[in-house]
Every structure is written in structure tokens, then in C-alpha cells.
């Protein structure tokens, strides 16, 4: 009898490597679809905030970092000064500098390709890259996710802006909850160590405590200070960077965060 | 300057700031990253920012902390994640739960 195990054993290593690459691309695509689709809510909310189609499209094309884009239209929509909108978006985008520093050794290329790498350095591309076991697959995950999100995020931004009025309130469709779930999905696999769990809990508390008193965007940034303090003090622990390897066919970004300590 | 022009300038300026931030990260000297402490802080900063983004996205409206359909949706998402559901399923489930609860209320 040829059971499943016998079939598995017959797969040669070359096919195995191809299968791993296919799994990475599949994971990248599922993250790109999940992320890109809530570009609809951005497009719709941007138009509702008073931006026109061209401005909305420009934000997704040129800024291309979701948190900052939402922050920007939030300030504009509530009548905030353009300067305040710029400052808030810029502060919320500060984490991308850290992502860039983590990705730089992987995707260090000169010229336009290097600029493109910087542009698609976002939560999702970095998370998928970090989920991979070695540099070649990490690079694959970074580019497929980054470009995939870019294409779909922009396409769905246009869609959202155009049909936003017809759709009505995006919260009716639960898109705001979907965004929260997406962040949780990115966070979940990084909670393997005691330090990470403590920092996540501290970040939640700090962000919620500051929300009523600080301008939009500041609570999230202030929460990062929790991590700086904790990371500076705690010695490296063996659990911090260790992963429980997920099945390769699952979209499960960022099991261990950035390179293990 | 009309408000429309001012908004355009803000769109372009904010986009430039965000791109410059990403690029600056890519051009950080390599040896900064060689320190285990920097890698550890960077790792935890990612956790902290994602945790804060979950909290802000799920439990705040404007400058108010609120408990609404998103909390239930997030709980459903957490259960799905604990059961190792794929990312897309987790995200869609959260949207369905929130939309369903809002339709019922």
C-alpha cells in the first residue's frame, strides 16, 4: 500500500525548495489581499473627510503606509490644520524607519530598486519577510508582499473612493474591526516570549491611557517607548526569538518579529 | 492659498516625510544593527506598535476609549488565531462579526 507517508518521502529536495517558495508567495498574496481589500475603507473614508479622488489616490500611491494615511485624513476630516496632518502622519510613519533598518541587509540594492524597496517597507512586507526561515525566502516574501499590497491597496483605494458614497458607512461592513483583526494577526505570532507579552500588554495600556489626552498618533508612538525601555533593560532570553514554526501554507506573518536577539 | 491647494501641499509634504523616513531606515549604518540590544529593542518596538495599533483600532473612537462591536470581533479573531486559522479567515471573520452585531443592534 502506498500511504501518504510514502508519497511524502518520494518528493525530491528540488521540488521541496520550489514548494517552499510557492508557499511564501501564497502567504504574501493572502496578506496582500487581506490588506489591500481594506484600502476600500481608506478610499471611502478619505472622500468622506473631504479629499477629492486625486488627493486620495495620491496618498495611497505616494505615502503608502496605512496608519499614516488614516491619521492624515482623520486630522483633515476633523478640521485640523494641514501642518498637523503632516506631523501626525509623519510621526505614525516613524516605525517604518525601524522596519527599514531591519530590511536593509536583506534588500540592499542601489538605484531605483533600492528606492522601491524603501517605498514598500511597511508593516506587512516586513512581517512576512521576518516570518521566513532564511534570507532568500525572506527577500521573496518582502517583495511579493510589498508589491502585492501596493497594487491592491491602490486599486481598492480607487474603488473605495469611487463607490464610497454608495457603500455608505464602512463600519457597517465591519471594515474597522477587520483592520484591528489584521493588526492582531500580525502581532499574534510575535508573542512567543515573556518579554514580548509584557511589552504588548504595556503598549495596550499606554495607548488606551493616552488616547483621551494626547493628539491622534501619539498614543501609538508613546507605546513604543515601553518597548525601548524593556528592550534596553532585559537581557536576551532564549525564548524571545524562538519560533513555533507555523505550517508553511498558512498566512501567518511575523512569527518572531525582527531577527532574534 | 486656497484650502484645496493647502490640502494638496499637505498630501505631498506628508508623503515626502513618510518616504524619507522609510529611506532613512534603509540607510542606517549596518554596525548599529550589529548590537544585540538594538535588535532586541527593534523587535520589541514592533510588538509594542502592533499592540498599540490593535488597541487604538479596536477600542477607540476619536479621543474616547469605547467598547463596541469591534471588541467582540477582536475576541473572535483571537479565538481564530488560537485555532491557527489563516490570516484572511481571521480578518474576514472579524468583519462579519462586527457587521453582524451592528446589523442586529
PDB file of N, CA, C and O in Angstrom, chain A residues 28-58:
ATOM      1  N   UNK A  28       2.382  35.585   0.941  1.00  0.00           N
ATOM      2  CA  UNK A  28       2.467  37.005   0.601  1.00  0.00           C
ATOM      3  C   UNK A  28       1.179  37.481  -0.061  1.00  0.00           C
ATOM      4  O   UNK A  28       0.648  38.547   0.272  1.00  0.00           O
ATOM      5  N   UNK A  29       0.659  36.678  -0.980  1.00  0.00           N
ATOM      6  CA  UNK A  29      -0.558  37.066  -1.691  1.00  0.00           C
ATOM      7  C   UNK A  29      -1.763  37.147  -0.756  1.00  0.00           C
ATOM      8  O   UNK A  29      -2.588  38.047  -0.887  1.00  0.00           O
ATOM      9  N   UNK A  30      -1.850  36.197   0.176  1.00  0.00           N
ATOM     10  CA  UNK A  30      -3.016  36.237   1.072  1.00  0.00           C
ATOM     11  C   UNK A  30      -2.948  37.455   1.993  1.00  0.00           C
ATOM     12  O   UNK A  30      -3.966  38.075   2.293  1.00  0.00           O
ATOM     13  N   UNK A  31      -1.732  37.824   2.413  1.00  0.00           N
ATOM     14  CA  UNK A  31      -1.579  39.042   3.218  1.00  0.00           C
ATOM     15  C   UNK A  31      -1.903  40.270   2.359  1.00  0.00           C
ATOM     16  O   UNK A  31      -2.579  41.197   2.806  1.00  0.00           O
ATOM     17  N   UNK A  32      -1.441  40.241   1.098  1.00  0.00           N
ATOM     18  CA  UNK A  32      -1.686  41.381   0.201  1.00  0.00           C
ATOM     19  C   UNK A  32      -3.182  41.565  -0.046  1.00  0.00           C
ATOM     20  O   UNK A  32      -3.684  42.695  -0.041  1.00  0.00           O
ATOM     21  N   UNK A  33      -3.894  40.456  -0.232  1.00  0.00           N
ATOM     22  CA  UNK A  33      -5.339  40.542  -0.454  1.00  0.00           C
ATOM     23  C   UNK A  33      -6.042  41.069   0.799  1.00  0.00           C
ATOM     24  O   UNK A  33      -6.835  42.003   0.741  1.00  0.00           O
ATOM     25  N   UNK A  34      -5.683  40.473   1.949  1.00  0.00           N
ATOM     26  CA  UNK A  34      -6.333  40.875   3.203  1.00  0.00           C
ATOM     27  C   UNK A  34      -6.101  42.362   3.477  1.00  0.00           C
ATOM     28  O   UNK A  34      -7.001  43.070   3.915  1.00  0.00           O
ATOM     29  N   UNK A  35      -4.876  42.819   3.227  1.00  0.00           N
ATOM     30  CA  UNK A  35      -4.542  44.216   3.490  1.00  0.00           C
ATOM     31  C   UNK A  35      -5.122  45.127   2.411  1.00  0.00           C
ATOM     32  O   UNK A  35      -5.701  46.167   2.710  1.00  0.00           O
ATOM     33  N   UNK A  36      -4.933  44.711   1.152  1.00  0.00           N
ATOM     34  CA  UNK A  36      -5.374  45.536   0.033  1.00  0.00           C
ATOM     35  C   UNK A  36      -6.854  45.836   0.086  1.00  0.00           C
ATOM     36  O   UNK A  36      -7.276  46.958  -0.179  1.00  0.00           O
ATOM     37  N   UNK A  37      -7.633  44.822   0.472  1.00  0.00           N
ATOM     38  CA  UNK A  37      -9.087  44.976   0.478  1.00  0.00           C
ATOM     39  C   UNK A  37      -9.536  46.097   1.413  1.00  0.00           C
ATOM     40  O   UNK A  37     -10.470  46.825   1.107  1.00  0.00           O
ATOM     41  N   UNK A  38      -8.851  46.269   2.552  1.00  0.00           N
ATOM     42  CA  UNK A  38      -9.348  47.370   3.369  1.00  0.00           C
ATOM     43  C   UNK A  38      -8.838  48.727   2.921  1.00  0.00           C
ATOM     44  O   UNK A  38      -9.118  49.740   3.549  1.00  0.00           O
ATOM     45  N   UNK A  39      -8.179  48.753   1.759  1.00  0.00           N
ATOM     46  CA  UNK A  39      -7.968  50.011   1.044  1.00  0.00           C
ATOM     47  C   UNK A  39      -9.309  50.637   0.670  1.00  0.00           C
ATOM     48  O   UNK A  39      -9.423  51.852   0.532  1.00  0.00           O
ATOM     49  N   UNK A  40     -10.338  49.779   0.523  1.00  0.00           N
ATOM     50  CA  UNK A  40     -11.693  50.283   0.278  1.00  0.00           C
ATOM     51  C   UNK A  40     -12.107  51.247   1.381  1.00  0.00           C
ATOM     52  O   UNK A  40     -12.614  52.334   1.122  1.00  0.00           O
ATOM     53  N   UNK A  41     -11.858  50.834   2.632  1.00  0.00           N
ATOM     54  CA  UNK A  41     -12.290  51.693   3.737  1.00  0.00           C
ATOM     55  C   UNK A  41     -11.481  52.979   3.739  1.00  0.00           C
ATOM     56  O   UNK A  41     -12.012  54.045   4.033  1.00  0.00           O
ATOM     57  N   UNK A  42     -10.188  52.897   3.364  1.00  0.00           N
ATOM     58  CA  UNK A  42      -9.415  54.139   3.294  1.00  0.00           C
ATOM     59  C   UNK A  42      -9.968  55.072   2.228  1.00  0.00           C
ATOM     60  O   UNK A  42     -10.178  56.255   2.482  1.00  0.00           O
ATOM     61  N   UNK A  43     -10.199  54.516   1.044  1.00  0.00           N
ATOM     62  CA  UNK A  43     -10.716  55.343  -0.050  1.00  0.00           C
ATOM     63  C   UNK A  43     -12.019  56.024   0.322  1.00  0.00           C
ATOM     64  O   UNK A  43     -12.201  57.229   0.117  1.00  0.00           O
ATOM     65  N   UNK A  44     -12.922  55.225   0.916  1.00  0.00           N
ATOM     66  CA  UNK A  44     -14.230  55.762   1.285  1.00  0.00           C
ATOM     67  C   UNK A  44     -14.104  56.828   2.374  1.00  0.00           C
ATOM     68  O   UNK A  44     -14.725  57.893   2.300  1.00  0.00           O
ATOM     69  N   UNK A  45     -13.263  56.535   3.388  1.00  0.00           N
ATOM     70  CA  UNK A  45     -13.114  57.490   4.493  1.00  0.00           C
ATOM     71  C   UNK A  45     -12.411  58.769   4.037  1.00  0.00           C
ATOM     72  O   UNK A  45     -12.694  59.854   4.548  1.00  0.00           O
ATOM     73  N   UNK A  46     -11.471  58.651   3.102  1.00  0.00           N
ATOM     74  CA  UNK A  46     -10.754  59.830   2.622  1.00  0.00           C
ATOM     75  C   UNK A  46     -11.708  60.788   1.912  1.00  0.00           C
ATOM     76  O   UNK A  46     -11.659  62.003   2.130  1.00  0.00           O
ATOM     77  N   UNK A  47     -12.573  60.229   1.070  1.00  0.00           N
ATOM     78  CA  UNK A  47     -13.558  61.067   0.373  1.00  0.00           C
ATOM     79  C   UNK A  47     -14.522  61.692   1.380  1.00  0.00           C
ATOM     80  O   UNK A  47     -14.862  62.873   1.282  1.00  0.00           O
ATOM     81  N   UNK A  48     -14.925  60.888   2.371  1.00  0.00           N
ATOM     82  CA  UNK A  48     -15.818  61.404   3.408  1.00  0.00           C
ATOM     83  C   UNK A  48     -15.158  62.530   4.204  1.00  0.00           C
ATOM     84  O   UNK A  48     -15.839  63.419   4.708  1.00  0.00           O
ATOM     85  N   UNK A  49     -13.811  62.483   4.317  1.00  0.00           N
ATOM     86  CA  UNK A  49     -13.092  63.511   5.072  1.00  0.00           C
ATOM     87  C   UNK A  49     -12.923  64.797   4.268  1.00  0.00           C
ATOM     88  O   UNK A  49     -12.398  65.788   4.777  1.00  0.00           O
ATOM     89  N   UNK A  50     -13.322  64.772   2.991  1.00  0.00           N
ATOM     90  CA  UNK A  50     -13.280  65.988   2.195  1.00  0.00           C
ATOM     91  C   UNK A  50     -12.193  66.032   1.134  1.00  0.00           C
ATOM     92  O   UNK A  50     -12.048  67.028   0.424  1.00  0.00           O
ATOM     93  N   UNK A  51     -11.410  64.960   1.037  1.00  0.00           N
ATOM     94  CA  UNK A  51     -10.418  64.913  -0.036  1.00  0.00           C
ATOM     95  C   UNK A  51     -11.114  64.530  -1.340  1.00  0.00           C
ATOM     96  O   UNK A  51     -12.162  63.878  -1.323  1.00  0.00           O
ATOM     97  N   UNK A  52     -10.513  64.957  -2.478  1.00  0.00           N
ATOM     98  CA  UNK A  52     -11.100  64.503  -3.735  1.00  0.00           C
ATOM     99  C   UNK A  52     -10.389  63.223  -4.186  1.00  0.00           C
ATOM    100  O   UNK A  52      -9.471  62.746  -3.529  1.00  0.00           O
ATOM    101  N   UNK A  53     -10.854  62.692  -5.308  1.00  0.00           N
ATOM    102  CA  UNK A  53     -10.329  61.410  -5.782  1.00  0.00           C
ATOM    103  C   UNK A  53      -8.812  61.465  -5.998  1.00  0.00           C
ATOM    104  O   UNK A  53      -8.076  60.564  -5.568  1.00  0.00           O
ATOM    105  N   UNK A  54      -8.336  62.552  -6.629  1.00  0.00           N
ATOM    106  CA  UNK A  54      -6.910  62.657  -6.943  1.00  0.00           C
ATOM    107  C   UNK A  54      -6.063  62.692  -5.670  1.00  0.00           C
ATOM    108  O   UNK A  54      -4.999  62.054  -5.588  1.00  0.00           O
ATOM    109  N   UNK A  55      -6.522  63.433  -4.657  1.00  0.00           N
ATOM    110  CA  UNK A  55      -5.772  63.518  -3.396  1.00  0.00           C
ATOM    111  C   UNK A  55      -5.751  62.165  -2.683  1.00  0.00           C
ATOM    112  O   UNK A  55      -4.736  61.753  -2.121  1.00  0.00           O
ATOM    113  N   UNK A  56      -6.890  61.492  -2.729  1.00  0.00           N
ATOM    114  CA  UNK A  56      -6.989  60.171  -2.096  1.00  0.00           C
ATOM    115  C   UNK A  56      -6.036  59.182  -2.764  1.00  0.00           C
ATOM    116  O   UNK A  56      -5.287  58.466  -2.094  1.00  0.00           O
ATOM    117  N   UNK A  57      -6.060  59.188  -4.083  1.00  0.00           N
ATOM    118  CA  UNK A  57      -5.187  58.300  -4.846  1.00  0.00           C
ATOM    119  C   UNK A  57      -3.717  58.645  -4.603  1.00  0.00           C
ATOM    120  O   UNK A  57      -2.863  57.769  -4.446  1.00  0.00           O
ATOM    121  N   UNK A  58      -3.419  59.942  -4.530  1.00  0.00           N
ATOM    122  CA  UNK A  58      -2.041  60.384  -4.301  1.00  0.00           C
ATOM    123  C   UNK A  58      -1.523  59.878  -2.957  1.00  0.00           C
ATOM    124  O   UNK A  58      -0.365  59.453  -2.853  1.00  0.00           O
TER     125      UNK A  58
END
